[in-house]
Coordinates of C-alpha atoms and ligand atoms in Angstrom, one line a residue:
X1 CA 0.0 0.0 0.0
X2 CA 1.4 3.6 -1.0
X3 CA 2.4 6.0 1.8
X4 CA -0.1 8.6 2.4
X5 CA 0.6 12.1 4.1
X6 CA -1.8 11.2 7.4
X7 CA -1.6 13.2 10.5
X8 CA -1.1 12.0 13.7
X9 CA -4.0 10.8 15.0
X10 CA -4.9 10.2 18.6
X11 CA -5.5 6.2 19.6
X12 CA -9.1 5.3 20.1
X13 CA -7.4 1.9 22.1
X14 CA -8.0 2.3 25.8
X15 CA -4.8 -0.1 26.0
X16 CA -2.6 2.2 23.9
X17 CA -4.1 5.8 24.2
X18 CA -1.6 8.2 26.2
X19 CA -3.5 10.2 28.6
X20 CA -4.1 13.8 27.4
X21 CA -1.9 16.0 30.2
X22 CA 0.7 13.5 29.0
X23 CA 0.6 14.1 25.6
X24 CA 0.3 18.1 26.0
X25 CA 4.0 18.0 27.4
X26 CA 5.2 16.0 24.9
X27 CA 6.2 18.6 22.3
X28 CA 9.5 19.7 22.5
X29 CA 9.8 23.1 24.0
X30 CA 11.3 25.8 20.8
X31 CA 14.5 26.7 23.1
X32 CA 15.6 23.0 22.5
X33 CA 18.4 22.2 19.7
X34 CA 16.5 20.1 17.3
X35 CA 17.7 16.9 16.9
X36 CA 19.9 17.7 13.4
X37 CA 21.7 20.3 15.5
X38 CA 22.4 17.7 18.3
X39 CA 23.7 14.9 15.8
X40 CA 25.6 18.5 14.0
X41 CA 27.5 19.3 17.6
X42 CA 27.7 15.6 19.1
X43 CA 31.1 15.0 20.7
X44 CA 33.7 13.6 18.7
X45 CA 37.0 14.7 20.3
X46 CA 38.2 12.4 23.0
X47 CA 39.5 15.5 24.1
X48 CA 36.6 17.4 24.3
X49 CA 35.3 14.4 26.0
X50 CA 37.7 14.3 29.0
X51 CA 37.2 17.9 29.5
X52 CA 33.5 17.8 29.7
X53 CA 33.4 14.7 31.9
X54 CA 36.4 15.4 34.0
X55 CA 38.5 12.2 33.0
X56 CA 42.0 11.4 34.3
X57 CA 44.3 12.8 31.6
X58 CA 46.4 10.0 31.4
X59 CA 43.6 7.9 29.6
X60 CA 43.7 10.2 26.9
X61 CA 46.2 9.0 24.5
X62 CA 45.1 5.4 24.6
X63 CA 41.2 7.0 23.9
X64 CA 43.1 9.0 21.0
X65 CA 44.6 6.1 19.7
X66 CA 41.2 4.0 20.1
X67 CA 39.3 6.2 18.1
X68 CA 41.6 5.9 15.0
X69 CA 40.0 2.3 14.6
X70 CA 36.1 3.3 15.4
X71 CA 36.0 6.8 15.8
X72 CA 34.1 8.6 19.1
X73 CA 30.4 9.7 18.8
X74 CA 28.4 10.5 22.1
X75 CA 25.5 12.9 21.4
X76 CA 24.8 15.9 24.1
X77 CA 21.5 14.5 25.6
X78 CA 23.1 11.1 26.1
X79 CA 26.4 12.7 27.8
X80 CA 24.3 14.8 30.2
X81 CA 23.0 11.5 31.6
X82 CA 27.0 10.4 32.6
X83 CA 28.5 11.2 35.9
X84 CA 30.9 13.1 36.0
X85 CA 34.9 11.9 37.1
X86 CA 33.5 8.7 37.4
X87 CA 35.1 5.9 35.1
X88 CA 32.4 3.5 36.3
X89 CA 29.6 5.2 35.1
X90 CA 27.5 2.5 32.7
X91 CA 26.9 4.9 30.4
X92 CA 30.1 6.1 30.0
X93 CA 31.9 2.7 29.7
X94 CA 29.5 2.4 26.3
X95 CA 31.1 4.9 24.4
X96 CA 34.9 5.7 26.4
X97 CA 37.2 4.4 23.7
X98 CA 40.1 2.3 25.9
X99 CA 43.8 0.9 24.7
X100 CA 41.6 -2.4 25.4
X101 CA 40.4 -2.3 22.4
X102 CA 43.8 -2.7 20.8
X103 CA 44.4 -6.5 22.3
X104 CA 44.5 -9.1 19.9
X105 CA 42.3 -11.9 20.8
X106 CA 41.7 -14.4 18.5
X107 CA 38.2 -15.2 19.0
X108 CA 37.3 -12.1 18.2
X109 CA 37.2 -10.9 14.6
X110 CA 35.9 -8.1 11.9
X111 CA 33.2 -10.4 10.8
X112 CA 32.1 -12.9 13.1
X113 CA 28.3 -13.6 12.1
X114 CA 29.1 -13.9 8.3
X115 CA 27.6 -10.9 6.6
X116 CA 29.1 -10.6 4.4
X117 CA 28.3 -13.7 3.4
X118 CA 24.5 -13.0 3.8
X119 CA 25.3 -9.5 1.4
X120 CA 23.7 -10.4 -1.9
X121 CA 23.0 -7.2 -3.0
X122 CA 24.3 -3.2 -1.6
X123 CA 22.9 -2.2 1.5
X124 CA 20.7 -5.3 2.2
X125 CA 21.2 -8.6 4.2
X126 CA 19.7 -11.7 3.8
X127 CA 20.1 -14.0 6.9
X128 CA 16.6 -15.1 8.0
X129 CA 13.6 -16.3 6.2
X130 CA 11.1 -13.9 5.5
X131 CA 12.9 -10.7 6.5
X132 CA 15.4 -8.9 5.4
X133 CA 17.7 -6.0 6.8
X134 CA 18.4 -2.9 4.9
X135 CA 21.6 -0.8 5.7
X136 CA 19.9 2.2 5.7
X137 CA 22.1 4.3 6.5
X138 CA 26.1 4.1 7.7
X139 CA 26.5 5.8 10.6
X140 CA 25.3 6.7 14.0
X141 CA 24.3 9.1 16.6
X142 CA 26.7 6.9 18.9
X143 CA 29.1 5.1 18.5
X144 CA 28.8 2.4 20.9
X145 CA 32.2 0.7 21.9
X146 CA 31.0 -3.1 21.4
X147 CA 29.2 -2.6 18.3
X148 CA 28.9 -5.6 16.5
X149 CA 28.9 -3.4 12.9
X150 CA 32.0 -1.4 14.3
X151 CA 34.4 -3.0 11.3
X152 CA 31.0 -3.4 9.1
X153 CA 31.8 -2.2 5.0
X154 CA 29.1 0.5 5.0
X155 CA 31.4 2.0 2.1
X156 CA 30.0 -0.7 -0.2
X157 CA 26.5 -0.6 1.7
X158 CA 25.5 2.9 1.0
X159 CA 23.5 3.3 -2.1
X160 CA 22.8 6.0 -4.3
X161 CA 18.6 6.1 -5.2
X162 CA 19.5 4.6 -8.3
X163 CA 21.4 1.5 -6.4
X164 CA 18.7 1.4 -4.4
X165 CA 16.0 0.8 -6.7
X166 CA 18.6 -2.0 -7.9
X167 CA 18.4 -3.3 -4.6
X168 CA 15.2 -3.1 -4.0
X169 CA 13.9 -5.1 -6.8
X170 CA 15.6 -8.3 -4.9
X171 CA 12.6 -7.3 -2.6
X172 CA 9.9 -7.3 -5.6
X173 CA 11.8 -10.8 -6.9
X174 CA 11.5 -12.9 -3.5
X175 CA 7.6 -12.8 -2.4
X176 CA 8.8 -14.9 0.8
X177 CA 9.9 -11.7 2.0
X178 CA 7.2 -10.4 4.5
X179 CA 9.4 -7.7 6.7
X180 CA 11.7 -5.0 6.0
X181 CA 14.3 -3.9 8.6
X182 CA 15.4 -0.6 8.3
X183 CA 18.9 -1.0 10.5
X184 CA 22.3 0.6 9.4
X185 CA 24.1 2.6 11.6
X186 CA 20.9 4.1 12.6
X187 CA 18.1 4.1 10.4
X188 CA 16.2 7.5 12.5
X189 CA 19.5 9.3 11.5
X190 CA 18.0 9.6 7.8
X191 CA 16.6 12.8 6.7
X192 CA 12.4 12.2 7.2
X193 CA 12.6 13.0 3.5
X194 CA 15.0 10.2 3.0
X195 CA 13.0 8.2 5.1
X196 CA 9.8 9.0 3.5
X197 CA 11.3 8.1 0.0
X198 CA 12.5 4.6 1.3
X199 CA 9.6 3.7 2.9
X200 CA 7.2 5.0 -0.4
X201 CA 9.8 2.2 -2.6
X202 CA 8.7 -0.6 0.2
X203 CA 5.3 0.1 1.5
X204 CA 4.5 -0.5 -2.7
X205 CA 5.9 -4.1 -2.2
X206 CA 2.7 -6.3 -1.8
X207 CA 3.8 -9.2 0.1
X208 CA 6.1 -6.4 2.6
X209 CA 3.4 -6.8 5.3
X210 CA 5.8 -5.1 8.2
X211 CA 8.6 -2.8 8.3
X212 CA 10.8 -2.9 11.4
X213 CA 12.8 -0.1 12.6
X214 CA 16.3 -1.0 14.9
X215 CA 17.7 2.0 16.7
X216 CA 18.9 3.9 19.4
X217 CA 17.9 7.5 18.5
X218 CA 14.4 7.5 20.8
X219 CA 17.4 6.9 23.7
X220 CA 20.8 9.1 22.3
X221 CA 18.6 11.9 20.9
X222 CA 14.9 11.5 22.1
X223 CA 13.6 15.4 20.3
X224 CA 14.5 12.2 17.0
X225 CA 10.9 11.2 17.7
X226 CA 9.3 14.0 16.2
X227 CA 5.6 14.8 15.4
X228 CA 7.3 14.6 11.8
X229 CA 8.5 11.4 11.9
X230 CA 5.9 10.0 13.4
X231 CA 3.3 11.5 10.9
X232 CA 6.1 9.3 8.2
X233 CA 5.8 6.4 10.2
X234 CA 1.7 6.3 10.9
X235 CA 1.4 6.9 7.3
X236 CA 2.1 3.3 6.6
X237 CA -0.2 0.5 5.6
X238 CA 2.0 -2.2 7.1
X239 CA 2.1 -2.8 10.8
X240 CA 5.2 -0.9 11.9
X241 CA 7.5 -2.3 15.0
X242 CA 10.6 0.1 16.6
X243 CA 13.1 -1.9 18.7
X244 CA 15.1 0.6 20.9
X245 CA 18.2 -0.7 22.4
X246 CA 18.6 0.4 25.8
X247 CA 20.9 -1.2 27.9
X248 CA 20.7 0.3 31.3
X249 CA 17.9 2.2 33.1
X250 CA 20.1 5.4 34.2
X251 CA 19.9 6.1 30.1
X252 CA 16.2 6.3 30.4
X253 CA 14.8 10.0 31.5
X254 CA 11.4 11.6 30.5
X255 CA 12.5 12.9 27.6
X256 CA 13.7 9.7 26.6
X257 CA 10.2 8.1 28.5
X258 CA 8.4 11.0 26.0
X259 CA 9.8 9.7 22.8
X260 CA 8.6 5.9 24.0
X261 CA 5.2 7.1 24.6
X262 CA 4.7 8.9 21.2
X263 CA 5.7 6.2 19.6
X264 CA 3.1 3.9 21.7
X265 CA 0.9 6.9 20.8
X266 CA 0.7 6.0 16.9
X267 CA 0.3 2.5 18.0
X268 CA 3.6 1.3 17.3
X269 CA 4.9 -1.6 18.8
X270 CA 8.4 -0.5 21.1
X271 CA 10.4 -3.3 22.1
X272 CA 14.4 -3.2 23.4
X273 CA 16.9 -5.4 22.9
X274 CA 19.5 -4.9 25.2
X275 CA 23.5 -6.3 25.3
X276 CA 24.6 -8.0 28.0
X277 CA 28.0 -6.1 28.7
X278 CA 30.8 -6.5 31.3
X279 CA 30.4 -3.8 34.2
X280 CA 27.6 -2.1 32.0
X281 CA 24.4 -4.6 32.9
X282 CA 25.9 -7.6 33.9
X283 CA 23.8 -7.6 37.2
X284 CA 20.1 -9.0 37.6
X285 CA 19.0 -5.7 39.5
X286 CA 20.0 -3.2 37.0
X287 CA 18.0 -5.6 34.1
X288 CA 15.1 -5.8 36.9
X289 CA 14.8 -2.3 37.0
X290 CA 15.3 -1.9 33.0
X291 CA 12.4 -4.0 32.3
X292 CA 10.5 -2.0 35.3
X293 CA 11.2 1.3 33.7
X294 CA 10.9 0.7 29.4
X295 CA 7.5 -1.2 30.6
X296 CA 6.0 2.3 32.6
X297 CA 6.9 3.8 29.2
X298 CA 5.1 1.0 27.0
X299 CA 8.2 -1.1 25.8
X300 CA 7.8 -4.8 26.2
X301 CA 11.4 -6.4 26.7
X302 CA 12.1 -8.7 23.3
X303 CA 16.0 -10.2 23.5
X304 CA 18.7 -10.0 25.7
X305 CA 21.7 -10.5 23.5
X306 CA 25.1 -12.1 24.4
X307 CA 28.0 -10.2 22.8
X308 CA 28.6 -11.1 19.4
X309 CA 32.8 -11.4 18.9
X310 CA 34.0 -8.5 17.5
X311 CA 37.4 -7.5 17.4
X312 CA 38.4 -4.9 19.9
X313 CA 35.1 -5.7 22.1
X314 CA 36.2 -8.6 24.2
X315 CA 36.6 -6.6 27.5
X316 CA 32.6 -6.1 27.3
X317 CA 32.1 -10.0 27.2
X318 CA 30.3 -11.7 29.7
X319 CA 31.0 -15.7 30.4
X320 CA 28.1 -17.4 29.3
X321 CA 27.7 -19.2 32.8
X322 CA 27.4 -15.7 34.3
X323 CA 24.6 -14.4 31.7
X324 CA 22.9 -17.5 32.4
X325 CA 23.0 -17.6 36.3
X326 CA 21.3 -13.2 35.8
X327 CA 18.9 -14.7 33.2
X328 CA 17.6 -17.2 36.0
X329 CA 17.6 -14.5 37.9
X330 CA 15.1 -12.4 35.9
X331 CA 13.0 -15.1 35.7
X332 CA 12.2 -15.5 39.5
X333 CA 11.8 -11.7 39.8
X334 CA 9.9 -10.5 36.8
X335 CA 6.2 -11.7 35.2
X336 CA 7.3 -13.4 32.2
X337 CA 6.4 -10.7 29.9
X338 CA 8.8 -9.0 31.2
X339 CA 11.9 -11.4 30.9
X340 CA 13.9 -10.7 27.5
X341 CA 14.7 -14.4 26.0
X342 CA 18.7 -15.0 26.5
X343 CA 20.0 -15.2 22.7
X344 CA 23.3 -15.0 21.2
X345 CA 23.6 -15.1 17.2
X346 CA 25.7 -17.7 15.4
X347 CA 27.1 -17.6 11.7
X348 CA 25.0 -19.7 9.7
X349 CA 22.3 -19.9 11.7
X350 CA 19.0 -19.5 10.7
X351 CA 17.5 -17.7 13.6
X352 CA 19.1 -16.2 16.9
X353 CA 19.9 -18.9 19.3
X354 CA 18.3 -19.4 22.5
X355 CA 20.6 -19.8 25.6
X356 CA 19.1 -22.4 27.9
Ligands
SF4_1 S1 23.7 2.3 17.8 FE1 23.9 0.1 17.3 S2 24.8 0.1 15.3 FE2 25.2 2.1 16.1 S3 27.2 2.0 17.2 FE3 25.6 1.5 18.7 S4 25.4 -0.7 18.7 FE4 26.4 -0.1 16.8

């Protein structure tokens, strides 16, 4: 079905309608960079960052040298929520790039769950029956340190409109395709104009009966989820999902519980997928309280991923005994909607693996 230009509308669901006086203060207030300025002035400088965050100087050279291999992005709303001289914080041990990241380990390499393999044409991959994942875009609003994409070729995965109507008819060719997932980098960093143009290509794909959106935006730079976006996103005929990835409840604030709810607003289904990382989230009451906090905002939990082995990440890992022994954990403590299933991904596969 083609995109139309609908408004938002307001939810006749008593399940999924957001009160009124919350919706009034959802708007972002006019004195508020909009979210192109903060992705224009995020922090890039591990200098900058050390300053702003009060860091011991003599981590600095090793952060320098870090970020020649994944360079440093940490948008201003998400650095506001970091303590300050503190190297423990868990949100600043996702994006402080370390001389750990230099080891050699060999378990851990540039393309440990095949895709390139699974690459068959630019800027889509083709892993899983029935859905495939479009690199929407190549790049970020953060660059987290364990990204699993952090050696990903997005050179050769970022195509023109003409490439991508190339692309796409691989779409039109295999009608066992029934979802679209717009992934990348970040797919919400797109333009809505880029956005709306991708979307218009898909949503005119009969058998495409849901489009799936995988980013971090709603939680790095919540003002993302904007009345225009969502007015891109309600447009479409197929059932639309978002899965946020939110790994530790001190990254959730209200505006970050805003963006959530006006996307729950439009009736989209919000999940999160959270990474279990090393003295991040590797604790059963920080994921109790996570799963407390995204469901008050309307996200429902979905997977709780072990690290995939990426080269330069292996000080996030967590032994799979450990991740186990938390999941067990979760279970006792939580209704079971509320328990993420335990899953790591395996090359070849053809579906995440559960961790029993
Ligand atoms: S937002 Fe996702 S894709 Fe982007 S750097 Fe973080 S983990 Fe990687």
């Amino acid at each position: 079905m083609p995109l139309s230009p609908a408004k938002l509308t307001v939810s006749d669901d008593p399940m999924t309608a957001t009160p009124p006086t919350i919706i009034a203060s959802l708007s972002n207030t006019s004195d508020e960079p909009s979210w192109q300025e903060q992705l224009n002035t995020l922090i890039s400088s591990p200098s900058e960052l050390f300053d702003l965050l009060r860091l011991p100087s003599e981590l600095l050279t090793a952060a320098e040298e870090a970020t020649k291999l994944f360079p440093l992005r940490v948008p201003r709303p998400y650095l506001s929520r970091i303590k300050k001289a503190d190297l423990n914080d868990p949100l600043l041990k996702q994006v402080l790039p370390l001389g750990l990241e230099q080891e050699v380990n060999n378990a851990f390499t540039n393309d440990p769950l095949g895709e390139k393999e699974s690459n068959p044409v630019r800027g889509i991959i083709h892993k899983y029956h029935g859905r495939v994942l479009l690199v929407s875009s190549p790049q970020c609003a953060i660059n987290c340190r364990y990204c699993f994409r952090r050696t990903f070729d997005y050179h050769n995965n970022t195509p023109s409109r003409r490439e991508w109507l190339e692309s796409l008819d691989y779409l039109v060719n295999d009608t066992s395709i029934e979802e679209v997932i717009f992934s990348g980098g970040d797919p919400f960093t797109l333009s809505d104009a880029q956005l709306r143009w991708l979307l218009e290509q898909i949503s005119n794909i009969p058998h495409v009966k849901r489009i799936r959106f995988h980013t971090r935006l709603p939680i790095v730079v919540p003002s993302r989820v904007s009345e225009q976006l969502l007015n891109v996103l309600s447009a479409l005929g197929q059932k639309v999902v978002v899965v946020v990835h939110c790994n530790h409840p001190q990254e959730i604030d209200e505006h970050v519980q805003h963006a959530f709810l006006k996307l729950r607003h439009v009736n989209i289904t919000v999940l999160n997928q959270a990474v279990l990382l090393k003295s991040v989230n590797d604790s059963a009451t920080t994921l109790i309280e996570l799963n407390k906090q995204l469901f008050q905002c309307g996200v429902l939990p979905y997977y709780l991923h072990l690290m995939d082995k990426v080269t330069g990440t292996a000080h996030f890992q967590v032994p799979e005994v450990v991740a186990k022994k938390i999941h067990t954990e979760l279970l006792a403590a939580l209704p079971g909607y509320l328990v993420p299933k335990l899953v790591r991904e395996e090359r070849g596969a053809h579906s995440k693996t559960l961790v029993q």
